[in-house]
Coordinates of C-alpha atoms in Angstrom, one line a residue:
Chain C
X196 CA -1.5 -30.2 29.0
X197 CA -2.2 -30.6 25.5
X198 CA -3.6 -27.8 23.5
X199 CA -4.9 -28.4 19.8
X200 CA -3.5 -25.3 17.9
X201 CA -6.6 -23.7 16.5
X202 CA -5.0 -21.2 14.5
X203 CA -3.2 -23.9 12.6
X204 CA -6.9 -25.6 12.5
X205 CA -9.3 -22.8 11.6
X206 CA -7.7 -19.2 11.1
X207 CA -4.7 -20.0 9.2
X208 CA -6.7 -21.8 6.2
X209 CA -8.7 -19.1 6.4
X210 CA -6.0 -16.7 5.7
X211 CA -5.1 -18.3 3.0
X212 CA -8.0 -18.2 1.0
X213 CA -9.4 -15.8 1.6
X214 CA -6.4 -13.1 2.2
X215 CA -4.5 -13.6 -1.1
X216 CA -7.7 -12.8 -3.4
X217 CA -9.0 -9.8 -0.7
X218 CA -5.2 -8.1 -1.8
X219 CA -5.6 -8.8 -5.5
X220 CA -8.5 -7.2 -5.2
X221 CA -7.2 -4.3 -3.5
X222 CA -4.8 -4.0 -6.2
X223 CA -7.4 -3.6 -8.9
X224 CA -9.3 -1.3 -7.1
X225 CA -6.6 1.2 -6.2
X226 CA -4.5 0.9 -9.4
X227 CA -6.3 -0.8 -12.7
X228 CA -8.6 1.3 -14.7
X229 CA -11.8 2.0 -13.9
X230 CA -13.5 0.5 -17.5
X231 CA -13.2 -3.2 -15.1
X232 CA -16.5 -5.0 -14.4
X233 CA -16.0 -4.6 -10.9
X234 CA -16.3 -1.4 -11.1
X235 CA -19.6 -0.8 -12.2
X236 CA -21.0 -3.2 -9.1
X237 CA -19.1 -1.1 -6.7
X238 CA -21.1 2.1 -8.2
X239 CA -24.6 -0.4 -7.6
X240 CA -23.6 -0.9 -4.1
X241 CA -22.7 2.8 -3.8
X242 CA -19.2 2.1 -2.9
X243 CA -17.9 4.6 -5.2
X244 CA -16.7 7.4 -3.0
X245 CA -14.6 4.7 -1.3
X246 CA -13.3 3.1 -4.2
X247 CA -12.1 7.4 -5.6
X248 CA -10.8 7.6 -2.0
X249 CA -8.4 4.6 -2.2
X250 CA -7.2 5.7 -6.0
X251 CA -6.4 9.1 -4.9
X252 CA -4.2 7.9 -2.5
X253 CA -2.5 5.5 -4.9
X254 CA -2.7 6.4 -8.2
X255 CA 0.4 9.1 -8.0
X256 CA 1.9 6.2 -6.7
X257 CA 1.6 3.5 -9.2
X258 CA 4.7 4.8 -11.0
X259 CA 7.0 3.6 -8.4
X260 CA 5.5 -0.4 -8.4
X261 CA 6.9 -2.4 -10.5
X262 CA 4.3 -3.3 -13.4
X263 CA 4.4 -7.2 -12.6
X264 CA 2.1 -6.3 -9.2
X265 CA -0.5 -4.3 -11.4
X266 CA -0.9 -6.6 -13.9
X267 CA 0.2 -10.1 -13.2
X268 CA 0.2 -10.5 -9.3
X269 CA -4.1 -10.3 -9.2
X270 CA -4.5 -13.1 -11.3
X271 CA -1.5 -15.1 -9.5
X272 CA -3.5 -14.2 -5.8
X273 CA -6.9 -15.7 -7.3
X274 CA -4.9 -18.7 -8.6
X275 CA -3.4 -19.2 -5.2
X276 CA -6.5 -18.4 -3.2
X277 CA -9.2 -20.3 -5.5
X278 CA -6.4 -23.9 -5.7
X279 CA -6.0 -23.4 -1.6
X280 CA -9.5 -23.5 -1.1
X281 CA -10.6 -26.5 -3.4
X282 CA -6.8 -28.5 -2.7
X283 CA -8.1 -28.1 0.9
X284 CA -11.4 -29.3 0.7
X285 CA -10.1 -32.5 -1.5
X286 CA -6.9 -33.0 -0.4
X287 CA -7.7 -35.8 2.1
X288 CA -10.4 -37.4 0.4
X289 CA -10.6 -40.8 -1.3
X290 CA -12.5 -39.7 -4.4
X291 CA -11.5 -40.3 -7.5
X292 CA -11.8 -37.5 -8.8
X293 CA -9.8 -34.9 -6.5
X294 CA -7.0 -34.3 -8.8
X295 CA -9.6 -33.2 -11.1
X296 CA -10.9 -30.5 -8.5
X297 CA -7.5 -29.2 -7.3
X298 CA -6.0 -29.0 -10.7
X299 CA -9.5 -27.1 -11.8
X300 CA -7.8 -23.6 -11.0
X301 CA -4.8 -24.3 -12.8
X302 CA -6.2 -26.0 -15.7
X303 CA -9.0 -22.7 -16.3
X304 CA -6.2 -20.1 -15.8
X305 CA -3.8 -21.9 -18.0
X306 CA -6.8 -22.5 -20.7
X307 CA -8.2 -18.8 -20.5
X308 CA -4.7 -17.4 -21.2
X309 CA -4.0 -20.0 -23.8
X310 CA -7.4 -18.4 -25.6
X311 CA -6.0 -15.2 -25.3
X312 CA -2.8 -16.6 -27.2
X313 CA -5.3 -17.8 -29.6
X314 CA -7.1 -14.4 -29.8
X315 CA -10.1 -16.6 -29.0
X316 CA -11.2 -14.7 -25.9
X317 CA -11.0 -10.6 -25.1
X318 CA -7.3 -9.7 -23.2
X319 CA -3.5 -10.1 -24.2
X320 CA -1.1 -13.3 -23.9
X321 CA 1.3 -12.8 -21.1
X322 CA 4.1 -15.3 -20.1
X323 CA 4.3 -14.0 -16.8
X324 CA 1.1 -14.8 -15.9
X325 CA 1.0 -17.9 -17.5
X326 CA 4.1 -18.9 -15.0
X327 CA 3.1 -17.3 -12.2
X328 CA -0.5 -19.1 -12.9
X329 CA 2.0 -22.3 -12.7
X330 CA 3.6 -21.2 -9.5
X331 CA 1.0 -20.5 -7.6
X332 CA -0.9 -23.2 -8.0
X333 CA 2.1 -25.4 -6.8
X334 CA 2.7 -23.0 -3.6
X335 CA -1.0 -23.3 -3.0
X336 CA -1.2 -27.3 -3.2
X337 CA 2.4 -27.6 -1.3
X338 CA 1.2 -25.1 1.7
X339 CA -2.3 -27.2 1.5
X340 CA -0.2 -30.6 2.1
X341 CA 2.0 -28.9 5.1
X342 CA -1.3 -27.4 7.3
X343 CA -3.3 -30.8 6.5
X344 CA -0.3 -32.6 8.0
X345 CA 0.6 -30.4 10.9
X346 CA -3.4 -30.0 11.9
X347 CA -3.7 -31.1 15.0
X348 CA 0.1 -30.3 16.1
X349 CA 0.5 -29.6 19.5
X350 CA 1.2 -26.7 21.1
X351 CA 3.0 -27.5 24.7
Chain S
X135 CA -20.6 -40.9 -0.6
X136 CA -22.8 -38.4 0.8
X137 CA -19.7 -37.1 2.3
X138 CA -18.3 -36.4 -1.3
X139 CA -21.7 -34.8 -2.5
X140 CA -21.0 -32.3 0.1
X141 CA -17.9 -31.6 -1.0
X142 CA -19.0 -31.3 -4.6
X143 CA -21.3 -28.9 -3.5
X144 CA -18.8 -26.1 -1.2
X145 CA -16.4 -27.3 -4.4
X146 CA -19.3 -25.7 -7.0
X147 CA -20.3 -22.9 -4.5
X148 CA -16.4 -21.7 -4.2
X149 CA -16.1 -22.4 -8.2
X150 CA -19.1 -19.7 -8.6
X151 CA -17.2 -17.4 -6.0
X152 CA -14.2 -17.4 -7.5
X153 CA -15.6 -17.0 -11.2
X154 CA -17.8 -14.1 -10.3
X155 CA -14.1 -12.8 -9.2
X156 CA -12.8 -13.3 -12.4
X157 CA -15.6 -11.8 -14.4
X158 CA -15.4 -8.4 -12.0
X159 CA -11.9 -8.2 -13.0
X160 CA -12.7 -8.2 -16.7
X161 CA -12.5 -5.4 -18.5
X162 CA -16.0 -3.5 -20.2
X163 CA -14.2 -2.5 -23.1
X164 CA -12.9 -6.1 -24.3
X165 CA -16.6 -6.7 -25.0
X166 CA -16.6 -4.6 -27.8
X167 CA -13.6 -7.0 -29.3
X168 CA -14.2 -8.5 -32.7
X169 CA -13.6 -12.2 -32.9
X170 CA -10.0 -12.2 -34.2
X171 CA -9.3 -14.1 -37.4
X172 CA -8.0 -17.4 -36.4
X173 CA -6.3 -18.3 -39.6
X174 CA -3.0 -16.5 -38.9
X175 CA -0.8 -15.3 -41.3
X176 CA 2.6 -15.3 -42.1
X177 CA 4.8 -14.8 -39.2
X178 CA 6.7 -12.1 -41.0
X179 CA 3.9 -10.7 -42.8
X180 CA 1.6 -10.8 -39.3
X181 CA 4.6 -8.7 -38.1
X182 CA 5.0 -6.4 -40.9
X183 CA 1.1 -5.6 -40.5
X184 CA 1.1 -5.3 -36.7
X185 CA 4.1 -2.8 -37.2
X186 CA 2.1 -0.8 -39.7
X187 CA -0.8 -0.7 -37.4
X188 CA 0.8 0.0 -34.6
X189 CA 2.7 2.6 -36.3
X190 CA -0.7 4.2 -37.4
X191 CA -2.5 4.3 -34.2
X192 CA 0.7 5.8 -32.0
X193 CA 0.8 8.6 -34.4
X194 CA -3.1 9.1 -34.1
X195 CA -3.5 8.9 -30.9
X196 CA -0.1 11.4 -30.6
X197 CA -2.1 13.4 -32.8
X198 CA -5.2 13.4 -30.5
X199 CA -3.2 13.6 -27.4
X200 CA -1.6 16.9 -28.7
X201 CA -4.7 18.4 -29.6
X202 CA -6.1 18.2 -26.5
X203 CA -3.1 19.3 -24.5
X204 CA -3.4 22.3 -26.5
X205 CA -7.1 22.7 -25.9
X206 CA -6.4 22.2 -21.7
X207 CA -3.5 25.1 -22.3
X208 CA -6.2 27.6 -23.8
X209 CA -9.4 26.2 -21.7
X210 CA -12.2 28.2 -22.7
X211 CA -15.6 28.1 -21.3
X212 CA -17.5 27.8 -24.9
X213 CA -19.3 25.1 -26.3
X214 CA -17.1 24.8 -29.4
X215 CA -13.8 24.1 -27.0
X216 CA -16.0 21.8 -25.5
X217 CA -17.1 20.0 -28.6
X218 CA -13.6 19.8 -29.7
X219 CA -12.3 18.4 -26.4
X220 CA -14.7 15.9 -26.5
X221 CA -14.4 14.9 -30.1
X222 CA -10.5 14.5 -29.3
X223 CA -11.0 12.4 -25.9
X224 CA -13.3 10.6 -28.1
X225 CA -10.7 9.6 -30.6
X226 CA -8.1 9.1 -27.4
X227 CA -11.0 6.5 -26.4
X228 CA -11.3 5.2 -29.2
X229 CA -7.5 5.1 -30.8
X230 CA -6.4 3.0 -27.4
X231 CA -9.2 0.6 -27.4
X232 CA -8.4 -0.2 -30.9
X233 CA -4.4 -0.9 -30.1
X234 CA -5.7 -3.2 -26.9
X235 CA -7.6 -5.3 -29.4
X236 CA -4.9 -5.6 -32.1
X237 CA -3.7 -8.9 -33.0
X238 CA -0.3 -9.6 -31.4
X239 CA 2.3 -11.6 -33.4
X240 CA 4.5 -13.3 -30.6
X241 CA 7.4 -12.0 -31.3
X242 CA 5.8 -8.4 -29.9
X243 CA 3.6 -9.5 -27.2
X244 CA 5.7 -8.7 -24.5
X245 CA 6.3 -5.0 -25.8
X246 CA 2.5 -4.7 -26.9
X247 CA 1.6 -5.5 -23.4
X248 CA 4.0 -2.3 -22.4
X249 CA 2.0 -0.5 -24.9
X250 CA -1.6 -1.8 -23.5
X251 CA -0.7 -0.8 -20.8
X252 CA 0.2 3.2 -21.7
X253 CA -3.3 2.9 -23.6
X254 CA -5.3 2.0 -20.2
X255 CA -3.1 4.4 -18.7
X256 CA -4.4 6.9 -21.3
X257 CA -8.4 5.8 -20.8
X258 CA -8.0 6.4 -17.3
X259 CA -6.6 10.2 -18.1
X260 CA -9.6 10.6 -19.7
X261 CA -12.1 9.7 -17.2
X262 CA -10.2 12.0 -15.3
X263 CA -9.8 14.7 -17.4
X264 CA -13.8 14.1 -18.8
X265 CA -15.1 14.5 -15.1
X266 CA -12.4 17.5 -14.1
X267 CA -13.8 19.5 -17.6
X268 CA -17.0 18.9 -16.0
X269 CA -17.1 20.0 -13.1
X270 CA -13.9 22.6 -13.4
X271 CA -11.9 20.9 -11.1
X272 CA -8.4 21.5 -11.4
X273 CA -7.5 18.5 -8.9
X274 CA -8.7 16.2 -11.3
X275 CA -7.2 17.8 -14.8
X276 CA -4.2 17.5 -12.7
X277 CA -4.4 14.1 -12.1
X278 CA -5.1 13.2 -15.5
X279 CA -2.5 14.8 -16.9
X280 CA -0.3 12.9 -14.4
X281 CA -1.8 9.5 -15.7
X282 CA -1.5 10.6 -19.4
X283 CA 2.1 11.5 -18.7
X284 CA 2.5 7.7 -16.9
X285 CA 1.0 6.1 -20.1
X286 CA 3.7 8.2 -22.1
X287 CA 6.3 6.3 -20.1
X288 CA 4.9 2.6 -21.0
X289 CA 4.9 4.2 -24.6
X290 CA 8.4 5.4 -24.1
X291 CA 9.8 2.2 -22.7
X292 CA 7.6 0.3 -25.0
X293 CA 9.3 1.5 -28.1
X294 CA 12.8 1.4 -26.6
X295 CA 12.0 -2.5 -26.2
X296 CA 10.0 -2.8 -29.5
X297 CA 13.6 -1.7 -31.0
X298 CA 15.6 -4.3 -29.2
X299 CA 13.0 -6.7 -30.8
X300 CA 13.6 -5.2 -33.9

């Protein structure tokens, strides 16, 4: 009997858009500082006693992770999360216009650290996540390509 | 064709998502950022200036960060250790907002990012150390010295790089 492999059909392009950007996150929250946007919405939502409770646990320990998952990892998740979701959704399709939507990620990242270069926009130029931006965006598109071709793989 | 508008329209929804994401993890304090001046100098005068600068605001914020480590040894429930404390966390604030602004020549970015990230290290201390004064909490004082010794260690590896640079 032939089984259609739902977790190659449903959960694991779920995972991968929505798991990537839910640990970025986690990473701001227990180790960036506390002046972040984000912030102030978790105190609206009263979700600051959670957000203390997560930072006492880590922040002693944010000396012993390297500086590259504080800082430049976050943005590389979103990247990888936001081109998984939209290569997904255009990947098959005939429009014209898909490149256009599955570059979108990469072409924002790459412009809103190219500002900062510039000193155009608030923040600080990094090359790392400028590559990583780069690399991300490829894995995304590449693991896209192999779960659109092996949905519907059967499982004997 | 209808099939593509649909697509457009999770496409937009996920753009708004994942936007929304990006402006959470924005920082408050880059608001306050002047628009930088986009007729560059020099290279080599850019540098010279940013070295000045920077210069000027780690011996500052030294400064301040001395101060108050002196005020935390001799804590003292009256309302002029209190104004002082404040006026130094103030100028800790204020000192470390001013170096995450600065305009970057290239050749430094990678070691100003080191020091950025000792400043935020230092903000955080003070949240820390602002809410620990408050309510007498040791636990927290604690902790904020911990983070303010942290953001020592970006300085400290910050300047051992700057000098390879140099």
């Amino acid at each position: 009997m032939k089984i259609y492999s739902n977790f190659n059909k449903y959960l694991l392009p779920l995972l991968n858009s929505v798991i990537p950007v839910f640990l970025g996150g986690l990473i701001y929250i227990a180790f960036r500082t506390k002046t972040l946007i984000m912030f102030q919405w978790f105190n609206l939502f009263n979700l600051s006693a959670a957000v203390l409770v997560t930072r006492n646990f880590t922040e002693t320990r944010a000396t012993y992770i390297p500086t590259w998952i504080i800082y430049s990892l976050p943005s590389a998740l979103w990247m990888y999360s936001f081109t998984f979701s939209l290569t997904y959704i255009w990947l098959k399709s005939a429009s014209s216009l898909k490149f256009l939507w599955i570059l979108l990620p990469l072409f924002l990242g790459l412009g809103s650290e190219l500002s900062q270069y510039l000193g155009w926009v608030p923040g600080s130029f990094d090359i790392l996540d400028l590559l990583l931006y780069i690399f991300a965006s490829f894995l995304a598109i590449n693991v896209t390509i192999i779960l659109k071709n092996n949905k519907g793989e059967v499982i004997k | 064709m209808k099939k593509e508008w649909k697509l457009t329209l999770i496409s937009v929804t996920l753009i708004g998502f994942f936007l929304v994401l990006a402006v959470g993890s924005s920082d408050t304090d880059s608001d306050k950022q002047p628009s930088s001046n986009t007729s560059a100098p020099s290279s080599t005068s850019q540098e010279t200036e940013y070295k000045v600068k920077l210069t000027t605001n780690a011996s500052n914020i030294g400064n301040a960060l001395t101060e108050l480590g002196e005020l935390a040894q001799n804590f003292q429930v009256s309302d002029e250790w209190v104004m002082n404390a404040a006026l130094q966390v103030t100028l800790i604030r204020s000192y470390a907002d001013e170096a995450i602004v600065m305009n970057v020549p290239p050749l430094y970015q990678s070691t100003h990012n080191l020091y950025i990230k000792g400043m935020e290290k230092y903000k955080e201390s003070m949240d820390y150390f602002v809410e620990g004064v408050d309510n007498v909490d040791e636990k927290l004082i604690e902790k904020a010295s911990v983070l303010m010794s942290e953001g020592a260690e970006y300085i400290k590896l910050a300047t051992v790089e700057m000098e390879k640079v140099n």
